[in-house]
PDB file of C-alpha atoms in Angstrom:
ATOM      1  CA  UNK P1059      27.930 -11.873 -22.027  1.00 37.00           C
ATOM      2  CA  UNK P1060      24.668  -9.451 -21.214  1.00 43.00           C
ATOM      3  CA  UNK P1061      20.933 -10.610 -21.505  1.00 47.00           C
ATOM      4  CA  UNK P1062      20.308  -6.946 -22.792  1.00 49.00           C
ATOM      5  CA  UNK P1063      17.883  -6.771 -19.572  1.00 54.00           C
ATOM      6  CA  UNK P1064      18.319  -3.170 -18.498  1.00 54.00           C
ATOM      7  CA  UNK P1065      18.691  -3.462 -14.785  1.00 77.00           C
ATOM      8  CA  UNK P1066      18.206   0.601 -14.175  1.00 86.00           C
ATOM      9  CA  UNK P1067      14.576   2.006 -14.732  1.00 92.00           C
ATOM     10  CA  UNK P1068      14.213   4.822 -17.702  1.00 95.00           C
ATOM     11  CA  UNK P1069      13.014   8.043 -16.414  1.00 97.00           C
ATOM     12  CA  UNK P1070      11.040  10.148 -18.968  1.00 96.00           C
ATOM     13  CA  UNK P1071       9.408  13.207 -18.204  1.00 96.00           C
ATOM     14  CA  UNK P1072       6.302  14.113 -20.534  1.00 95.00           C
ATOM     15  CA  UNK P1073       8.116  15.550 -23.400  1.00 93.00           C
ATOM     16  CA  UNK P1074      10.485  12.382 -23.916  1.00 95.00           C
ATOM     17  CA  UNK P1075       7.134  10.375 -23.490  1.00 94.00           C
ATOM     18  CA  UNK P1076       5.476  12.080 -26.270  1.00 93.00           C
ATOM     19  CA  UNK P1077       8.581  12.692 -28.614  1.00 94.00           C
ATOM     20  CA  UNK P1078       8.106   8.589 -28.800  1.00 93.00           C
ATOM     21  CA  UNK P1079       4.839   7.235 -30.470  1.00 94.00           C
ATOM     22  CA  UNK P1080       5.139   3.852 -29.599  1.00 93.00           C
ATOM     23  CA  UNK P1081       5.227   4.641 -25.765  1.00 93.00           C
ATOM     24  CA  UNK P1082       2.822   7.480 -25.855  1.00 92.00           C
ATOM     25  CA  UNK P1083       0.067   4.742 -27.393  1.00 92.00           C
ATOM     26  CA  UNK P1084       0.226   2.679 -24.926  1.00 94.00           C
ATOM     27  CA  UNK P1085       0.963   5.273 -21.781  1.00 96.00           C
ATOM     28  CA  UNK P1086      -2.818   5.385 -20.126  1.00 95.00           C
ATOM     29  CA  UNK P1087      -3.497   1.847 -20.588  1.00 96.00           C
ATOM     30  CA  UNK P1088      -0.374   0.867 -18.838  1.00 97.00           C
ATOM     31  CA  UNK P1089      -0.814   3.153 -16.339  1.00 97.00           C
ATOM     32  CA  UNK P1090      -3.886   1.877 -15.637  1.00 97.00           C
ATOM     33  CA  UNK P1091      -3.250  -1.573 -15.667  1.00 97.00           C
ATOM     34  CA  UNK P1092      -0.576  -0.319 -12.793  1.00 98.00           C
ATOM     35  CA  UNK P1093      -2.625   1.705 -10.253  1.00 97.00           C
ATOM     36  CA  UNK P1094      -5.783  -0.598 -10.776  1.00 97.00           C
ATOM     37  CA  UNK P1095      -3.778  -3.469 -10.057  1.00 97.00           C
ATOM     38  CA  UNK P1096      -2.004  -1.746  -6.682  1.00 96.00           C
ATOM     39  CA  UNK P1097      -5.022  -0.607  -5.695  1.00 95.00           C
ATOM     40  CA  UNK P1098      -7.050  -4.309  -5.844  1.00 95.00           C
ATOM     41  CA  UNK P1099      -4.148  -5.072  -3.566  1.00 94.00           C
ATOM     42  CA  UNK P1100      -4.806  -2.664  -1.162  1.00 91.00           C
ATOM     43  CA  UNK P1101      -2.093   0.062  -2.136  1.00 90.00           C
ATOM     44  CA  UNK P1102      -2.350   3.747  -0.506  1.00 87.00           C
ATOM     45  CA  UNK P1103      -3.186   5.826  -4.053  1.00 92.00           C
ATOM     46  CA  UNK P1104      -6.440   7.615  -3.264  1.00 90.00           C
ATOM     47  CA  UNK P1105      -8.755   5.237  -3.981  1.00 93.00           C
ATOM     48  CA  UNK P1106     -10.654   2.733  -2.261  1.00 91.00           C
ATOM     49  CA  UNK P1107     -11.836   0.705  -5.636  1.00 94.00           C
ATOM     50  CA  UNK P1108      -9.675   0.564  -8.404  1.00 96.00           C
ATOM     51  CA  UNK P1109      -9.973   2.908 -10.942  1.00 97.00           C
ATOM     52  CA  UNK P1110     -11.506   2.788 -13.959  1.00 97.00           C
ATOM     53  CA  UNK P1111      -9.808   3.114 -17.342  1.00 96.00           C
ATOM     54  CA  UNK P1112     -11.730   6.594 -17.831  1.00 96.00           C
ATOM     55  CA  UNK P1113     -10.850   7.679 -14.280  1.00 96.00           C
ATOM     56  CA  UNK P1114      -7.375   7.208 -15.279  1.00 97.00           C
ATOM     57  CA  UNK P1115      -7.132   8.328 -18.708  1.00 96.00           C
ATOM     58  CA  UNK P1116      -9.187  11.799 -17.201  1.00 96.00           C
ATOM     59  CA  UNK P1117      -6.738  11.874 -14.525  1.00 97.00           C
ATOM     60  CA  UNK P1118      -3.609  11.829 -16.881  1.00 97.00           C
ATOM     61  CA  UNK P1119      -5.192  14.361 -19.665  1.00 96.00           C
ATOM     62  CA  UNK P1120      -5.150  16.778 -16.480  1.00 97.00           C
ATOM     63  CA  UNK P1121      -1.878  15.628 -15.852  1.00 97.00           C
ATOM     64  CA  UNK P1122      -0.491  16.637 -19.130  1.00 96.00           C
ATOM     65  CA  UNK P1123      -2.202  19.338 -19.788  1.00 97.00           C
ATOM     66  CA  UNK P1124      -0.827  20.887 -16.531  1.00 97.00           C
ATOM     67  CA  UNK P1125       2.526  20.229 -17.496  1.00 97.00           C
ATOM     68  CA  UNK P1126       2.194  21.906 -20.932  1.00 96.00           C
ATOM     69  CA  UNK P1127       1.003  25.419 -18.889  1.00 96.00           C
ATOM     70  CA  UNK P1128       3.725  24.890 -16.797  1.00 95.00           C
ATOM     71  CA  UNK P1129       2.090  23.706 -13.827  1.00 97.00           C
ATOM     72  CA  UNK P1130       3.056  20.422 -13.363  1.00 98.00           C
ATOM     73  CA  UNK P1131       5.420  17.351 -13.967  1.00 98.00           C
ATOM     74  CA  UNK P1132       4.973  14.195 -15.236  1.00 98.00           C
ATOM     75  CA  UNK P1133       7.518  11.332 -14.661  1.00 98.00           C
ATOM     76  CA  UNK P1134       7.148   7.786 -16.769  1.00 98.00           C
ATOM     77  CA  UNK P1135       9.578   5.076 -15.448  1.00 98.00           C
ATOM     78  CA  UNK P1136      10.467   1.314 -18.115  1.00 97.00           C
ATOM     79  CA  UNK P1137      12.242  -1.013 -17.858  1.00 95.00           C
ATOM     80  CA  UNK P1138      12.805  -2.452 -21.142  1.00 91.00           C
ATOM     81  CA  UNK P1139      10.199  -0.446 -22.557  1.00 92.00           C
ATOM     82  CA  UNK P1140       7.572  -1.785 -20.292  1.00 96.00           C
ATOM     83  CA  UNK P1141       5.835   1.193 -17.802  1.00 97.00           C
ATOM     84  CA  UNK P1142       6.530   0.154 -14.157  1.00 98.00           C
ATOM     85  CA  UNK P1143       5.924   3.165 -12.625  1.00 98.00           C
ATOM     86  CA  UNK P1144       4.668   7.019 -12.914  1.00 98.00           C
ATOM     87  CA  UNK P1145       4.495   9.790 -10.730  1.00 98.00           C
ATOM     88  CA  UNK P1146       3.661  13.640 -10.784  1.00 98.00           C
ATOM     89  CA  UNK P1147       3.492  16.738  -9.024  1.00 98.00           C
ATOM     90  CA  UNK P1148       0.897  19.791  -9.419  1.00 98.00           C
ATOM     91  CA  UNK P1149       1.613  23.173  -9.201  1.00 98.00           C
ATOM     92  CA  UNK P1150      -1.206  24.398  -6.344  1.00 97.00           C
ATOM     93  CA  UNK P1151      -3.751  26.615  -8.109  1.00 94.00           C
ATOM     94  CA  UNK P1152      -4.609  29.082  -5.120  1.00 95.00           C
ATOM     95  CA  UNK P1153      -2.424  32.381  -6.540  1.00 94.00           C
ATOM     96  CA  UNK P1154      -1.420  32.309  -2.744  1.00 95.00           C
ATOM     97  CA  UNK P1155       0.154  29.425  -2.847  1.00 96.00           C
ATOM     98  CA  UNK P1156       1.435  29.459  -6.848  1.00 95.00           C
ATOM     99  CA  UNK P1157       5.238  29.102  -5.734  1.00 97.00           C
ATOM    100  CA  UNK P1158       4.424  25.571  -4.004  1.00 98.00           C
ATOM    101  CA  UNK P1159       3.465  22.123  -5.858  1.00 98.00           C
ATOM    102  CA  UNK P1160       2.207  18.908  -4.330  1.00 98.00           C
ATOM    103  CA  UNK P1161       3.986  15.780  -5.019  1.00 98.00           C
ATOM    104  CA  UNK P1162       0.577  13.679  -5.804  1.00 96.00           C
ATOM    105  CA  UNK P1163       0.924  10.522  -7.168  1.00 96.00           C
ATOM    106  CA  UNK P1164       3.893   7.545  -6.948  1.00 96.00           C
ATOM    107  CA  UNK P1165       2.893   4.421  -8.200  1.00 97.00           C
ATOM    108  CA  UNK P1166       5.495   1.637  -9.336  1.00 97.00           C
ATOM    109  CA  UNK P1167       4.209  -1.762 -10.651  1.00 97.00           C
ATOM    110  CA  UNK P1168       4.295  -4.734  -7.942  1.00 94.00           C
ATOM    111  CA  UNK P1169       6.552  -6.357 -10.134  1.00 94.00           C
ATOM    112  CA  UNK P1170       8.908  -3.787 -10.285  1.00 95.00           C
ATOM    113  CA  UNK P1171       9.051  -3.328  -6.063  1.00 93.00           C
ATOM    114  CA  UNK P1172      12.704  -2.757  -4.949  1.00 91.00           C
ATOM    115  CA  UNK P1173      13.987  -2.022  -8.529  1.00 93.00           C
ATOM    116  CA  UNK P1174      14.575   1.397  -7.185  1.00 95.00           C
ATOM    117  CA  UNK P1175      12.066   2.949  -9.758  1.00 97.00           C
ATOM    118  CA  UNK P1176       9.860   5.145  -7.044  1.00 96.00           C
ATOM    119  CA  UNK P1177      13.334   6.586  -5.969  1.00 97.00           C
ATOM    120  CA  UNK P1178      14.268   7.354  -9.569  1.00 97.00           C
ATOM    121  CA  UNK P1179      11.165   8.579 -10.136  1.00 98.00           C
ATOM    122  CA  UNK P1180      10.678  10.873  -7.056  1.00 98.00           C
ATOM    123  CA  UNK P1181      14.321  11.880  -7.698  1.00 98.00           C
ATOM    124  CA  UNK P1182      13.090  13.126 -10.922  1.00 98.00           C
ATOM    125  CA  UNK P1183      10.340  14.685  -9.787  1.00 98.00           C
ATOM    126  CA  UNK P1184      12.508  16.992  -7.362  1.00 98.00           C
ATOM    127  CA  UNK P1185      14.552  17.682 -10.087  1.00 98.00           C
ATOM    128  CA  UNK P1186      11.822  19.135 -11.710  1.00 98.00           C
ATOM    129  CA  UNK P1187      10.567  20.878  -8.931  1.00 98.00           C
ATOM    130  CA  UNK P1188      13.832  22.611  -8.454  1.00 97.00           C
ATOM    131  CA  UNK P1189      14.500  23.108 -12.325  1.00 96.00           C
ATOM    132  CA  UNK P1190      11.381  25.007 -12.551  1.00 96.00           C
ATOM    133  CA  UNK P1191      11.632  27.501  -8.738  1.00 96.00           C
ATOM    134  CA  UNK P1192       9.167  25.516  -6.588  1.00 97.00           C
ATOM    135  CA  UNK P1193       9.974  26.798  -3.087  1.00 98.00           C
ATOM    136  CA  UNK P1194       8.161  24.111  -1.407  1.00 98.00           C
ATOM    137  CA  UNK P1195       7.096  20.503  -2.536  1.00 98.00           C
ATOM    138  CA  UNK P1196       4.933  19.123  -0.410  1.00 98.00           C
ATOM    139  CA  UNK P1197       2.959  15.280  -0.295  1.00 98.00           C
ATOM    140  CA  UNK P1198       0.793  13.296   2.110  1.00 97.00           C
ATOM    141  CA  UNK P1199       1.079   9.597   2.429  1.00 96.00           C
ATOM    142  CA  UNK P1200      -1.200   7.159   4.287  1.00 95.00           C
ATOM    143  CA  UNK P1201       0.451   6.635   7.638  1.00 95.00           C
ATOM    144  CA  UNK P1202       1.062   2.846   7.598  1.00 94.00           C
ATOM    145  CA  UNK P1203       2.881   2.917   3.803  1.00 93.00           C
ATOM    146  CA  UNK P1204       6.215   2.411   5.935  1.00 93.00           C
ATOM    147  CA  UNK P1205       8.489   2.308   2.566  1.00 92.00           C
ATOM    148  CA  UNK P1206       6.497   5.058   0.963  1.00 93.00           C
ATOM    149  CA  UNK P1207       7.409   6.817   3.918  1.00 96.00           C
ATOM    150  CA  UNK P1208      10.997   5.990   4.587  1.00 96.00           C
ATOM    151  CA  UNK P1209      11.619   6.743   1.341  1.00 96.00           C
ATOM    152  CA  UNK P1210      10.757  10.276   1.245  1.00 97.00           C
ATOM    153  CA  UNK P1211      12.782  10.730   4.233  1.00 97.00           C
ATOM    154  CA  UNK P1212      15.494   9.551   2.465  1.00 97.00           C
ATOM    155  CA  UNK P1213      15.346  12.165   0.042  1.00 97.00           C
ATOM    156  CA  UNK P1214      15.002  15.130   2.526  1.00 97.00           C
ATOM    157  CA  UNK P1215      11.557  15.401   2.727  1.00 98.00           C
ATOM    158  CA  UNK P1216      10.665  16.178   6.643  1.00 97.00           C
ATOM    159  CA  UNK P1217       7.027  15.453   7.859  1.00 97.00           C
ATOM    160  CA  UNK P1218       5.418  18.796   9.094  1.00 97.00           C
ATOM    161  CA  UNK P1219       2.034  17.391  10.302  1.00 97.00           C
ATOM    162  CA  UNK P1220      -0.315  14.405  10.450  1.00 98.00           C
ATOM    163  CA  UNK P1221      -3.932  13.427  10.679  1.00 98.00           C
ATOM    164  CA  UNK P1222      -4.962  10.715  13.258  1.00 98.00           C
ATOM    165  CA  UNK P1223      -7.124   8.454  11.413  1.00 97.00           C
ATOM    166  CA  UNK P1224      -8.275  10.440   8.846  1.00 96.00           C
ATOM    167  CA  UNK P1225      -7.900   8.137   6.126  1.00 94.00           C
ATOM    168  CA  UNK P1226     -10.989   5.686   5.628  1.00 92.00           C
ATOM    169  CA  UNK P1227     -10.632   2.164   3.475  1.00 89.00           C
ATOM    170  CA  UNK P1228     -13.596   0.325   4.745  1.00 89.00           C
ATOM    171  CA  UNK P1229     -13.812  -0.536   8.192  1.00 94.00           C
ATOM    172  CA  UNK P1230      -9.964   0.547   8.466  1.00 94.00           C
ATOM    173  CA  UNK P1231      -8.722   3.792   9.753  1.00 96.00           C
ATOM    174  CA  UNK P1232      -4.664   5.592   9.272  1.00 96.00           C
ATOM    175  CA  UNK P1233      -3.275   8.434  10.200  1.00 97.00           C
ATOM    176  CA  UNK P1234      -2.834  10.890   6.908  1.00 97.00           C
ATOM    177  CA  UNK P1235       1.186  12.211   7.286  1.00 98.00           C
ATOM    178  CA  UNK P1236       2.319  15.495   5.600  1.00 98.00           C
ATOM    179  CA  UNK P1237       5.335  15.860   4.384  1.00 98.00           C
ATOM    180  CA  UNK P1238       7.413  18.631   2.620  1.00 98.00           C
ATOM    181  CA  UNK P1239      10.353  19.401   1.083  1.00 98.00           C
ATOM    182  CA  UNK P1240      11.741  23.100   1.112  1.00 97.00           C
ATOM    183  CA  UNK P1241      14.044  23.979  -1.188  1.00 97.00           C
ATOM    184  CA  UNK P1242      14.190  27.875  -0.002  1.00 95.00           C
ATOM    185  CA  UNK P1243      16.267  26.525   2.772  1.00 83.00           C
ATOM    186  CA  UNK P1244      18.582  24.800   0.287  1.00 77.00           C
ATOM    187  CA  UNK P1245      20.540  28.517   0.194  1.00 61.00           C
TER     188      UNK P1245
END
């Protein structure tokens, strides 16, 4: 007998999001009930406070609109149709550097932590990169997010550069790490 308690995370990029209403509604607050709440506990996301709902719902808009020009992806991760995690990449702007996209945001729900939703979701998010010709796909994490970190080596990305203590949160300094992963070598 099954509970009916998926046990593997949902993976919808922004078209499956939006073909579904009910979803869609609820998308920004979700999200921001997620990276507000990692962020009050100290998570590695870009901010030092967490983020307002506008801040959020701003940050998404560019998000999406990005994707419809072709310029980005946008990954939304349920279980059970609750949001436990999102990510995206951006397509740089600089014409110089159009062929490359920056892997920008991960962010999976406390709750959801060792689900295996930021590996589905940065799984994805290659995917997409690859789908769509990205030659290089590149991210920075905050030097002490050891799983953040492990797990993009796990998926091929190889770190190409870091900042000593460039990263301020208060008092607190951490090194910034650079990471990339190139798919021209992939043959």
């Amino acid at each position: 007998m099954t509970s009916g308690v998926t046990t593997e995370p949902a993976v919808l990029d922004a078209m499956e999001l939006a073909s579904d209403p009910e979803l869609e509604a609820g998308f920004a607050e979700s999200a921001h009930q997620i990276l507000a709440g990692l962020v009050s506990k100290g998570a590695a996301l870009g901010w030092v406070e967490p983020p307002s709902r506008d801040e959020v719902a701003e940050l998404l808009g560019h998000v999406v609109c990005a994707v419809q020009a072709g310029d980005a992806a946008l990954r939304a991760a349920y279980l059970d149709r609750r949001l436990v995690g999102l990510g995206f990449w951006l397509r740089y702007a600089r014409p110089t550097h159009r062929p490359h996209a920056d892997l920008e945001k991960i962010a999976v729900d406390a709750a959801a932590h060792g689900r295996g939703v930021g590996r589905a979701l940065a799984a994805a998010l290659i995917a997409d990169a690859r789908e769509v010709g990205i030659e290089v796909l590149t991210l920075d994490a905050r030097g002490d997010n050891a799983n953040a970190l492990h797990l993009y080596r796990s998926l091929g990305f190889t770190e190409y550069g870091r900042l000593p203590d460039f990263v301020a949160v208060g008092e607190h300094r951490y090194d910034k790490v650079f990471y990339m992963l190139d798919f021209r070598r992939e043959g």
